[in-house]
Coordinates of N, CA and C and ligand atoms in Angstrom, one line a residue:
M771 N 0.8 -1.2 0.0 CA 0.0 0.0 0.0 C 0.9 1.2 0.0
T772 N 0.4 2.2 -0.7 CA 1.2 3.5 -0.7 C 0.4 4.5 0.1
S773 N 1.1 5.3 0.8 CA 0.3 6.4 1.5 C 0.6 7.7 0.9
T774 N -0.4 8.6 0.9 CA -0.2 9.9 0.3 C 0.7 10.7 1.2
P775 N 1.8 11.3 0.6 CA 2.6 12.1 1.5 C 1.8 13.4 1.9
I776 N 2.1 13.8 3.1 CA 1.5 15.0 3.6 C 2.1 16.2 2.9
E777 N 1.3 17.0 2.4 CA 1.8 18.2 1.7 C 2.1 19.3 2.8
L778 N 3.2 19.9 2.6 CA 3.6 20.9 3.7 C 3.5 22.3 3.1
A779 N 2.9 23.2 3.9 CA 2.8 24.6 3.5 C 4.0 25.4 4.0
A780 N 4.6 24.9 5.1 CA 5.7 25.6 5.7 C 6.5 24.6 6.5
T781 N 7.8 24.8 6.6 CA 8.6 23.9 7.5 C 9.7 24.7 8.1
M782 N 10.2 24.2 9.2 CA 11.4 24.8 9.9 C 12.2 23.6 10.4
R783 N 13.5 23.7 10.2 CA 14.5 22.7 10.6 C 15.6 23.3 11.5
G784 N 15.6 22.9 12.7 CA 16.7 23.4 13.6 C 16.6 24.9 13.8
G785 N 15.3 25.4 13.7 CA 15.1 26.9 13.8 C 15.6 27.5 15.1
T786 N 16.5 28.4 15.0 CA 17.1 29.0 16.2 C 17.0 30.5 16.0
K787 N 16.6 31.2 17.1 CA 16.6 32.7 17.0 C 17.1 33.3 18.2
D788 N 18.2 34.0 18.1 CA 18.7 34.8 19.2 C 18.5 36.2 19.1
Y789 N 18.1 36.9 20.1 CA 18.0 38.4 20.1 C 19.1 38.9 21.0
G790 N 19.7 40.0 20.5 CA 20.8 40.6 21.3 C 22.0 39.8 21.3
S791 N 23.0 40.2 22.1 CA 24.2 39.5 22.2 C 24.9 39.7 23.6
G792 N 25.8 38.9 23.9 CA 26.5 39.0 25.2 C 25.6 38.7 26.4
D793 N 25.7 39.5 27.4 CA 24.9 39.3 28.6 C 23.4 39.4 28.4
T794 N 23.0 40.2 27.4 CA 21.6 40.4 27.3 C 21.0 39.5 26.2
A795 N 21.8 38.5 25.7 CA 21.3 37.7 24.6 C 20.1 36.8 25.1
V796 N 19.1 36.7 24.3 CA 18.0 35.8 24.6 C 17.8 34.8 23.4
R797 N 17.7 33.5 23.8 CA 17.5 32.5 22.8 C 16.0 32.3 22.7
A798 N 15.3 32.9 21.7 CA 13.8 32.9 21.7 C 13.3 31.6 21.0
L799 N 14.1 31.0 20.1 CA 13.8 29.7 19.5 C 15.0 28.9 19.6
D800 N 14.8 27.6 20.1 CA 16.0 26.8 20.4 C 16.0 25.5 19.6
G801 N 16.2 25.6 18.3 CA 16.4 24.4 17.5 C 15.1 23.7 17.2
L802 N 14.1 24.5 16.7 CA 12.8 23.9 16.4 C 12.7 23.2 15.1
D803 N 12.0 22.0 15.1 CA 11.6 21.4 13.9 C 10.1 21.5 13.8
V804 N 9.6 22.1 12.8 CA 8.1 22.3 12.6 C 7.7 22.0 11.2
D805 N 6.6 21.2 11.1 CA 6.0 21.0 9.8 C 4.5 21.5 9.9
I806 N 4.2 22.4 9.0 CA 2.8 22.9 8.9 C 2.2 22.3 7.7
A807 N 1.2 21.4 7.9 CA 0.5 20.6 6.9 C -0.4 21.6 6.1
R808 N -0.5 21.4 4.8 CA -1.5 22.1 4.0 C -2.9 21.8 4.5
H809 N -3.8 22.7 4.4 CA -5.2 22.5 4.7 C -5.5 22.2 6.2
E810 N -4.6 22.5 7.0 CA -4.8 22.4 8.4 C -4.8 23.7 9.2
F811 N -5.5 23.7 10.3 CA -5.5 24.8 11.2 C -4.6 24.5 12.4
T812 N -3.5 25.1 12.5 CA -2.5 24.8 13.5 C -2.5 26.0 14.5
A813 N -2.6 25.7 15.8 CA -2.5 26.7 16.8 C -1.2 26.6 17.5
I814 N -0.6 27.7 17.9 CA 0.6 27.7 18.7 C 0.3 28.3 20.1
M815 N 0.6 27.5 21.1 CA 0.3 28.0 22.5 C 1.6 27.9 23.3
G816 N 1.6 28.6 24.5 CA 2.7 28.6 25.4 C 2.7 29.8 26.2
P817 N 3.5 29.8 27.3 CA 3.5 31.0 28.2 C 4.0 32.2 27.5
S818 N 3.8 33.4 28.1 CA 4.3 34.6 27.6 C 5.9 34.5 27.6
G819 N 6.4 34.9 26.4 CA 7.9 34.8 26.3 C 8.4 33.5 25.8
S820 N 7.5 32.6 25.5 CA 8.0 31.2 25.1 C 8.4 31.2 23.7
G821 N 8.1 32.2 22.9 CA 8.6 32.3 21.5 C 7.6 32.1 20.5
K822 N 6.3 32.2 20.8 CA 5.2 32.1 19.9 C 5.3 33.1 18.7
S823 N 5.3 34.3 19.1 CA 5.4 35.4 18.0 C 6.6 35.2 17.2
T824 N 7.7 34.9 17.9 CA 9.0 34.7 17.1 C 8.9 33.6 16.1
L825 N 8.3 32.5 16.6 CA 8.1 31.4 15.6 C 7.2 31.8 14.5
L826 N 6.1 32.5 14.8 CA 5.2 32.9 13.7 C 6.0 33.8 12.7
H827 N 6.7 34.8 13.2 CA 7.4 35.7 12.4 C 8.5 35.1 11.5
T828 N 9.2 34.1 12.1 CA 10.3 33.5 11.3 C 9.7 32.5 10.3
L829 N 8.6 31.8 10.7 CA 8.0 30.9 9.7 C 7.5 31.8 8.5
A830 N 7.0 32.9 8.8 CA 6.3 33.8 7.8 C 7.3 34.6 7.0
G831 N 8.6 34.6 7.4 CA 9.6 35.3 6.7 C 9.6 36.8 7.0
L832 N 9.0 37.2 8.1 CA 9.0 38.6 8.6 C 10.3 38.9 9.3
D833 N 10.9 37.8 9.8 CA 12.1 37.9 10.6 C 13.0 36.7 10.3
R834 N 14.3 36.9 10.4 CA 15.2 35.8 10.0 C 15.7 35.0 11.2
L835 N 15.9 33.7 10.9 CA 16.5 32.8 11.9 C 17.9 33.1 12.1
T836 N 18.4 32.9 13.3 CA 19.9 33.0 13.5 C 20.6 31.8 13.0
A837 N 19.9 30.6 13.1 CA 20.5 29.4 12.6 C 19.3 28.5 12.2
G838 N 19.6 27.5 11.4 CA 18.5 26.6 10.9 C 17.9 27.1 9.6
Q839 N 16.9 26.5 9.2 CA 16.3 26.7 7.9 C 14.8 26.7 7.9
S840 N 14.2 27.5 7.1 CA 12.7 27.4 7.0 C 12.3 27.6 5.5
S841 N 11.1 27.0 5.3 CA 10.6 27.1 3.9 C 9.1 27.5 3.9
I842 N 8.7 28.1 2.8 CA 7.3 28.5 2.6 C 6.9 27.8 1.3
A843 N 5.9 27.0 1.3 CA 5.5 26.2 0.1 C 6.8 25.5 -0.3
D844 N 7.2 25.6 -1.5 CA 8.4 24.8 -1.9 C 9.7 25.6 -1.9
T845 N 9.6 26.8 -1.3 CA 10.8 27.7 -1.4 C 11.5 27.8 0.0
I846 N 12.8 27.4 0.0 CA 13.6 27.6 1.2 C 13.9 29.1 1.3
I847 N 13.4 29.8 2.3 CA 13.6 31.2 2.3 C 14.9 31.6 3.0
T848 N 15.5 30.7 3.8 CA 16.7 31.0 4.5 C 17.8 31.4 3.5
G849 N 18.4 32.5 3.7 CA 19.5 32.9 2.8 C 19.0 33.7 1.6
L850 N 17.7 33.8 1.4 CA 17.3 34.6 0.3 C 17.5 36.1 0.6
S851 N 17.5 36.9 -0.4 CA 17.6 38.4 -0.2 C 16.3 38.9 0.4
E852 N 16.4 40.1 1.0 CA 15.2 40.7 1.5 C 14.1 40.8 0.5
A853 N 14.5 41.3 -0.7 CA 13.6 41.5 -1.8 C 12.9 40.1 -2.2
A854 N 13.7 39.1 -2.2 CA 13.2 37.8 -2.6 C 12.2 37.3 -1.6
I855 N 12.5 37.5 -0.3 CA 11.6 37.0 0.8 C 10.3 37.8 0.7
T856 N 10.4 39.1 0.5 CA 9.2 39.9 0.4 C 8.3 39.4 -0.8
Q857 N 8.9 39.0 -1.9 CA 8.2 38.4 -3.0 C 7.5 37.1 -2.6
V858 N 8.2 36.2 -1.9 CA 7.6 35.0 -1.4 C 6.4 35.3 -0.5
R859 N 6.6 36.2 0.4 CA 5.5 36.6 1.3 C 4.3 37.1 0.5
R860 N 4.6 38.0 -0.4 CA 3.5 38.6 -1.2 C 2.7 37.5 -1.9
D861 N 3.4 36.5 -2.5 CA 2.8 35.5 -3.3 C 2.1 34.4 -2.5
N862 N 2.5 34.2 -1.2 CA 2.0 33.1 -0.5 C 1.3 33.3 0.8
I863 N 1.4 34.5 1.4 CA 1.1 34.6 2.8 C 0.1 35.7 3.0
G864 N -0.9 35.4 3.9 CA -1.8 36.5 4.4 C -1.5 36.6 5.9
F865 N -1.7 37.8 6.4 CA -1.5 38.1 7.9 C -2.7 38.6 8.5
V866 N -3.0 38.2 9.7 CA -4.0 38.8 10.6 C -3.4 39.0 12.0
F867 N -3.3 40.2 12.4 CA -2.7 40.5 13.7 C -3.7 41.0 14.6
Q868 N -3.3 41.1 15.9 CA -4.2 41.5 16.9 C -4.7 42.9 16.7
S869 N -3.8 43.8 16.3 CA -4.3 45.1 15.9 C -4.6 45.0 14.4
F870 N -5.6 45.6 14.0 CA -6.2 45.2 12.7 C -5.4 45.7 11.5
N871 N -4.5 46.7 11.7 CA -3.7 47.2 10.7 C -4.4 47.6 9.4
L872 N -5.6 48.3 9.6 CA -6.4 48.7 8.5 C -5.9 50.2 8.2
I873 N -6.0 50.6 6.9 CA -5.7 52.0 6.6 C -6.9 52.8 6.8
P874 N -6.8 53.8 7.7 CA -8.0 54.6 8.2 C -8.7 55.3 7.1
S875 N -8.0 55.8 6.1 CA -8.6 56.6 5.0 C -9.2 55.8 3.9
L876 N -9.1 54.5 4.0 CA -9.6 53.6 2.9 C -10.9 52.9 3.4
S877 N -11.9 52.7 2.5 CA -13.1 52.0 2.9 C -12.7 50.5 3.2
A878 N -13.7 49.8 3.8 CA -13.5 48.4 4.1 C -13.2 47.6 2.8
K879 N -13.9 47.9 1.7 CA -13.6 47.2 0.5 C -12.2 47.5 0.0
E880 N -11.8 48.8 0.0 CA -10.5 49.2 -0.5 C -9.4 48.5 0.4
N881 N -9.7 48.4 1.7 CA -8.7 47.8 2.6 C -8.5 46.3 2.2
I882 N -9.7 45.7 1.9 CA -9.7 44.2 1.6 C -8.9 43.9 0.3
T883 N -9.1 44.8 -0.7 CA -8.4 44.5 -2.0 C -7.0 45.1 -2.1
L884 N -6.6 45.9 -1.1 CA -5.3 46.6 -1.2 C -4.2 45.7 -1.5
P885 N -4.0 44.5 -0.9 CA -2.8 43.7 -1.3 C -2.8 43.3 -2.8
L886 N -4.0 43.0 -3.3 CA -4.1 42.7 -4.7 C -3.9 43.9 -5.6
D887 N -4.4 45.0 -5.1 CA -4.2 46.2 -5.9 C -2.8 46.6 -6.0
I888 N -2.1 46.5 -4.9 CA -0.6 46.7 -4.9 C 0.1 45.8 -5.8
A889 N -0.3 44.5 -5.8 CA 0.4 43.5 -6.6 C -0.1 43.6 -8.1
G890 N -1.1 44.4 -8.4 CA -1.6 44.5 -9.7 C -2.3 43.3 -10.2
V891 N -2.9 42.6 -9.2 CA -3.7 41.4 -9.5 C -5.2 41.7 -9.5
D892 N -5.9 41.1 -10.4 CA -7.4 41.4 -10.4 C -8.0 40.6 -9.3
V893 N -9.1 41.2 -8.7 CA -9.8 40.5 -7.7 C -10.8 39.6 -8.4
D894 N -10.9 38.3 -7.9 CA -11.9 37.4 -8.4 C -13.2 37.7 -7.8
P895 N -14.2 38.3 -8.5 CA -15.4 38.8 -7.9 C -16.2 37.7 -7.2
A896 N -16.3 36.5 -7.8 CA -17.1 35.5 -7.1 C -16.5 35.1 -5.8
W897 N -15.1 35.0 -5.7 CA -14.5 34.7 -4.5 C -14.6 35.8 -3.5
F898 N -14.5 37.1 -3.9 CA -14.7 38.2 -3.1 C -16.1 38.2 -2.5
D899 N -17.1 38.0 -3.3 CA -18.5 37.9 -2.8 C -18.7 36.8 -1.8
E900 N -18.1 35.7 -2.0 CA -18.2 34.6 -1.1 C -17.7 34.9 0.3
I901 N -16.4 35.5 0.3 CA -15.8 35.8 1.5 C -16.7 36.9 2.3
I902 N -17.1 37.9 1.5 CA -17.9 39.0 2.1 C -19.2 38.5 2.7
G903 N -19.8 37.5 2.0 CA -21.1 37.0 2.4 C -20.9 36.2 3.7
I904 N -19.9 35.3 3.7 CA -19.7 34.5 4.9 C -19.3 35.4 6.1
L905 N -18.5 36.4 5.9 CA -18.0 37.3 7.0 C -19.1 38.3 7.3
G906 N -20.2 38.4 6.6 CA -21.2 39.3 6.9 C -20.8 40.8 6.8
L907 N -20.1 41.1 5.8 CA -19.6 42.4 5.6 C -20.2 43.2 4.4
G908 N -21.2 42.5 3.8 CA -21.9 43.1 2.6 C -22.3 44.5 2.7
D909 N -22.9 44.8 3.9 CA -23.5 46.2 4.0 C -22.5 47.1 4.7
R910 N -21.2 46.7 4.8 CA -20.2 47.6 5.5 C -19.1 48.0 4.5
L911 N -19.2 47.6 3.3 CA -18.0 47.7 2.4 C -17.6 49.2 2.1
T912 N -18.5 50.1 2.2 CA -18.2 51.5 1.9 C -17.8 52.3 3.2
H913 N -17.9 51.6 4.3 CA -17.5 52.3 5.6 C -16.0 52.4 5.8
L914 N -15.6 53.4 6.5 CA -14.2 53.5 6.9 C -14.0 52.7 8.2
P915 N -12.8 52.3 8.4 CA -12.6 51.4 9.6 C -13.1 52.1 10.9
A916 N -13.0 53.4 11.0 CA -13.5 54.1 12.3 C -15.0 53.9 12.4
E917 N -15.7 53.6 11.3 CA -17.2 53.5 11.4 C -17.6 52.0 11.6
L918 N -16.6 51.2 11.9 CA -16.9 49.7 12.1 C -16.6 49.3 13.5
S919 N -17.3 48.3 14.0 CA -17.0 47.8 15.4 C -15.7 47.0 15.3
G920 N -15.1 46.7 16.5 CA -13.9 46.0 16.5 C -14.0 44.6 15.8
G921 N -15.1 43.9 16.0 CA -15.3 42.6 15.4 C -15.4 42.8 13.9
Q922 N -16.1 43.8 13.4 CA -16.2 44.1 12.0 C -14.8 44.4 11.4
Q923 N -14.0 45.2 12.1 CA -12.7 45.6 11.6 C -11.8 44.3 11.5
Q924 N -11.9 43.4 12.5 CA -11.1 42.2 12.5 C -11.6 41.3 11.3
R925 N -12.9 41.3 11.0 CA -13.3 40.5 9.9 C -12.8 41.1 8.6
V926 N -12.7 42.4 8.5 CA -12.2 43.1 7.3 C -10.7 42.6 7.1
A927 N -10.0 42.6 8.3 CA -8.6 42.1 8.2 C -8.5 40.7 7.8
V928 N -9.4 39.8 8.2 CA -9.4 38.4 7.8 C -9.8 38.3 6.3
A929 N -10.8 39.1 5.8 CA -11.1 39.1 4.4 C -9.9 39.6 3.6
R930 N -9.2 40.6 4.1 CA -8.0 41.0 3.3 C -6.9 39.9 3.2
A931 N -6.8 39.1 4.3 CA -5.9 38.0 4.3 C -6.3 36.9 3.3
L932 N -7.6 36.7 3.2 CA -8.2 35.6 2.4 C -8.3 35.9 0.9
V933 N -8.4 37.1 0.6 CA -8.9 37.5 -0.8 C -7.9 37.0 -1.8
A934 N -6.6 37.0 -1.5 CA -5.6 36.5 -2.5 C -5.5 35.0 -2.5
R935 N -6.3 34.3 -1.7 CA -6.1 32.8 -1.6 C -4.7 32.4 -1.3
P936 N -4.1 32.9 -0.2 CA -2.7 32.7 0.1 C -2.5 31.2 0.5
E937 N -1.3 30.8 0.3 CA -0.9 29.4 0.7 C -1.1 29.2 2.2
I938 N -0.7 30.2 2.9 CA -0.9 30.2 4.4 C -1.4 31.5 4.9
I939 N -2.2 31.5 6.0 CA -2.5 32.7 6.7 C -1.9 32.5 8.1
F940 N -1.1 33.5 8.5 CA -0.5 33.6 9.8 C -1.3 34.6 10.7
A941 N -1.8 34.2 11.9 CA -2.6 35.0 12.7 C -2.0 35.0 14.1
D942 N -1.7 36.2 14.6 CA -1.2 36.4 16.0 C -2.3 36.9 16.9
E943 N -2.8 36.1 17.7 CA -3.9 36.5 18.7 C -5.0 37.2 17.9
P944 N -5.6 36.7 16.9 CA -6.5 37.4 16.1 C -7.8 37.8 16.8
S945 N -8.2 37.0 17.8 CA -9.4 37.2 18.5 C -9.1 37.9 19.8
G946 N -7.9 38.3 20.1 CA -7.5 38.9 21.4 C -8.2 40.1 21.7
N947 N -8.5 41.0 20.8 CA -9.1 42.3 21.1 C -10.6 42.3 20.9
L948 N -11.2 41.1 20.7 CA -12.6 41.0 20.4 C -13.4 40.5 21.6
D949 N -14.7 40.9 21.7 CA -15.6 40.3 22.8 C -15.8 38.9 22.4
S950 N -16.3 38.1 23.3 CA -16.3 36.6 23.1 C -17.2 36.2 22.0
K951 N -18.3 37.0 21.7 CA -19.2 36.6 20.6 C -18.5 36.9 19.3
S952 N -17.9 38.1 19.1 CA -17.2 38.4 17.9 C -16.0 37.5 17.7
G953 N -15.3 37.1 18.8 CA -14.2 36.2 18.7 C -14.6 34.9 18.2
A954 N -15.7 34.4 18.8 CA -16.2 33.0 18.3 C -16.6 33.0 16.9
E955 N -17.2 34.1 16.4 CA -17.6 34.2 15.0 C -16.4 34.2 14.1
L956 N -15.4 34.9 14.5 CA -14.2 35.0 13.7 C -13.5 33.6 13.6
L957 N -13.4 33.0 14.8 CA -12.7 31.7 14.8 C -13.5 30.6 14.0
G958 N -14.8 30.7 14.2 CA -15.7 29.8 13.4 C -15.5 30.0 11.9
F959 N -15.3 31.3 11.5 CA -15.1 31.5 10.1 C -13.7 31.0 9.7
M960 N -12.7 31.2 10.5 CA -11.4 30.7 10.1 C -11.4 29.2 10.0
R961 N -12.2 28.5 10.9 CA -12.3 27.1 10.8 C -13.0 26.7 9.5
R962 N -14.0 27.4 9.1 CA -14.7 27.1 7.8 C -13.8 27.3 6.7
A963 N -13.0 28.3 6.7 CA -12.0 28.6 5.6 C -11.1 27.4 5.4
V964 N -10.7 26.7 6.5 CA -9.9 25.6 6.5 C -10.7 24.4 5.9
K965 N -11.8 24.1 6.5 CA -12.6 22.9 6.1 C -13.2 23.0 4.7
E966 N -13.7 24.2 4.4 CA -14.5 24.3 3.1 C -13.6 24.8 2.0
F967 N -12.6 25.7 2.2 CA -11.8 26.2 1.1 C -10.4 25.6 1.1
G968 N -10.1 24.8 2.1 CA -8.8 24.2 2.2 C -7.7 25.2 2.5
Q969 N -8.1 26.3 3.2 CA -7.1 27.3 3.6 C -6.2 26.7 4.7
T970 N -4.9 27.1 4.7 CA -4.0 26.7 5.8 C -3.8 27.9 6.7
I971 N -4.0 27.6 8.0 CA -3.9 28.7 9.0 C -3.0 28.3 10.1
V972 N -2.1 29.2 10.5 CA -1.3 29.1 11.7 C -1.6 30.2 12.6
M973 N -2.1 29.9 13.8 CA -2.6 31.0 14.7 C -1.9 30.9 16.1
V974 N -1.4 32.0 16.6 CA -0.9 32.0 18.0 C -2.1 32.5 18.9
T975 N -2.2 31.8 20.0 CA -3.3 32.2 20.9 C -2.9 31.7 22.3
H976 N -3.4 32.4 23.4 CA -3.2 31.8 24.7 C -4.6 31.4 25.3
D977 N -5.6 31.4 24.4 CA -6.9 31.2 24.9 C -7.3 29.7 24.5
P978 N -7.6 28.8 25.5 CA -7.9 27.5 25.2 C -9.1 27.3 24.3
T979 N -10.1 28.2 24.5 CA -11.3 28.1 23.6 C -10.9 28.4 22.2
A980 N -10.1 29.5 22.0 CA -9.7 29.8 20.6 C -8.9 28.6 20.0
A981 N -8.0 28.0 20.8 CA -7.2 26.9 20.3 C -8.0 25.7 20.0
S982 N -9.2 25.6 20.6 CA -10.0 24.4 20.4 C -10.6 24.4 19.0
Y983 N -10.6 25.5 18.3 CA -11.0 25.6 16.9 C -10.0 25.0 15.9
S984 N -8.8 24.7 16.4 CA -7.7 24.2 15.5 C -7.8 22.7 15.3
D985 N -7.0 22.2 14.4 CA -6.8 20.8 14.2 C -5.7 20.2 15.1
R986 N -4.7 21.1 15.3 CA -3.5 20.6 16.0 C -2.9 21.8 16.8
I987 N -2.5 21.6 18.0 CA -1.8 22.6 18.8 C -0.4 22.2 19.0
L988 N 0.5 23.2 18.8 CA 1.9 23.0 19.2 C 2.1 23.8 20.5
F989 N 2.6 23.2 21.5 CA 2.9 23.8 22.8 C 4.4 24.2 22.9
L990 N 4.6 25.5 23.1 CA 6.0 26.0 23.2 C 6.3 26.3 24.6
E991 N 7.6 26.0 25.0 CA 8.1 26.4 26.3 C 9.5 26.8 26.1
D992 N 10.0 27.9 26.6 CA 11.4 28.3 26.4 C 12.0 28.1 25.1
G993 N 11.2 28.4 24.0 CA 11.7 28.3 22.7 C 11.8 26.9 22.1
R994 N 11.1 25.9 22.8 CA 11.1 24.6 22.3 C 9.7 24.1 22.2
I995 N 9.4 23.1 21.3 CA 8.1 22.5 21.3 C 8.1 21.3 22.3
V996 N 7.3 21.4 23.3 CA 7.3 20.5 24.4 C 6.1 19.5 24.2
D997 N 5.1 19.8 23.4 CA 4.0 18.9 23.3 C 3.2 19.3 22.0
E998 N 2.3 18.4 21.7 CA 1.4 18.7 20.6 C 0.1 17.9 20.8
M999 N -1.0 18.5 20.4 CA -2.3 17.9 20.6 C -3.2 18.0 19.4
R1000 N -3.8 16.8 19.0 CA -4.7 16.8 17.8 C -6.1 16.9 18.3
E1001 N -7.0 17.4 17.4 CA -8.4 17.5 17.7 C -8.6 18.0 19.2
P1002 N -8.1 19.2 19.5 CA -8.2 19.6 20.9 C -9.6 20.0 21.3
T1003 N -9.9 19.9 22.6 CA -11.1 20.5 23.2 C -10.5 21.5 24.2
A1004 N -11.4 22.5 24.5 CA -10.9 23.5 25.5 C -10.6 22.9 26.8
D1005 N -11.3 21.9 27.2 CA -11.0 21.2 28.5 C -9.7 20.6 28.5
R1006 N -9.4 19.8 27.4 CA -8.1 19.2 27.4 C -6.9 20.2 27.3
V1007 N -7.2 21.3 26.6 CA -6.1 22.3 26.5 C -5.9 22.9 27.9
L1008 N -7.0 23.2 28.6 CA -6.8 23.7 30.0 C -6.0 22.8 30.9
D1009 N -6.4 21.5 30.8 CA -5.6 20.5 31.6 C -4.1 20.5 31.3
R1010 N -3.9 20.6 30.0 CA -2.5 20.6 29.6 C -1.7 21.8 30.1
M1011 N -2.5 23.0 30.0 CA -1.8 24.2 30.5 C -1.6 24.2 32.0
K1012 N -2.5 23.5 32.7 CA -2.2 23.4 34.2 C -1.0 22.6 34.4
Q1013 N -0.8 21.5 33.7 CA 0.4 20.7 33.8 C 1.7 21.5 33.5
M1014 N 1.5 22.5 32.6 CA 2.7 23.3 32.3 C 2.9 24.4 33.3
G1015 N 2.1 24.4 34.3 CA 2.4 25.3 35.4 C 1.8 26.7 35.2
H1016 N 0.6 26.8 34.6 CA 0.0 28.1 34.5 C -0.9 28.4 35.7
Ligands
ATP1318 N1 13.0 42.3 19.3 C1 13.4 41.6 20.4 N2 14.5 41.9 21.0 C2 14.9 41.3 22.1 N3 14.3 40.2 22.6 C3 13.1 39.9 22.1 C4 12.6 40.6 20.9 N4 11.4 40.0 20.6 C5 11.2 39.0 21.5 N5 12.2 38.9 22.4 C6 12.4 38.0 23.5 O1 12.3 36.6 22.9 C7 11.5 35.8 23.8 C8 10.3 35.3 23.0 O2 9.4 36.4 22.7 P1 8.1 36.2 21.9 O3 7.6 37.6 21.6 O4 8.3 35.3 20.7 O5 7.2 35.5 23.0 P2 5.6 35.2 22.9 O6 5.5 33.7 23.3 O7 5.0 35.6 21.7 O8 5.1 36.0 24.2 P3 3.6 36.7 24.4 O9 2.7 35.6 24.8 O10 3.9 37.6 25.6 O11 3.3 37.5 23.2 C9 11.1 36.6 25.0 O12 12.1 36.4 26.0 C10 11.3 38.1 24.5 O13 11.6 38.9 25.5
MG1319 MG1 3.5 37.1 21.2

């Protein structure tokens, strides 16, 4: 019998990241091996300072490893020029951060299509309509960010990440600034994007409920992966966090 190889959207081998030097040096990532499977929703959890954001940023090519190697899709980005990495990011990656990073003077619609407009790529109208419909933004497209609620602004940020159908979406605490209802809606949508559209998502969170929307959780401690959990539930995540001394 042959088994289908797991397709990987991103990888890291021996990923090490040091900040600073000498007495103030901090090893934020300590030789990580990570595989991010395509069409999966991966959550990254761990105590404050354990290296979650650093892992996200180095996987996404926003920051460079000190040692080791990482790849996005089939491209090893380690050692590429800044311009080349920027191109790989543009072609493959969508970002959703805790702060929504919307341009205040642009409408919701203009914010959503901005990455494609910059890249000179046409927006697929059917795909745009589908995203907007599911995110419930249809009657908000002409509004400025300041005229939207926090949850609506975050959904605009998610739509902006999805519109180019990126290979991977990286999200750092995307529901962190939202009330629990808006957060649940957003996470539910991210889960649908994975299940129904085959989107790949990597999300940092410290919230067990948020993490329970994922397919797999990687637990970080002191810059190392100390555990992993498949098909998590909030209760099991909470138990695991208690063991880790939270
Ligand atoms: N730019 C930087 N310069 C120096 N040290 C840094 C820098 N960024 C992160 N660090 C350090 O690296 C370690 C990992 O930080 P990181 O931001 O990845 O943690 P985190 O798990 O995302 O934490 P949090 O849950 O608080 O967001 C920490 O000790 C942090 O102080
Ligand atoms: Mg962080």
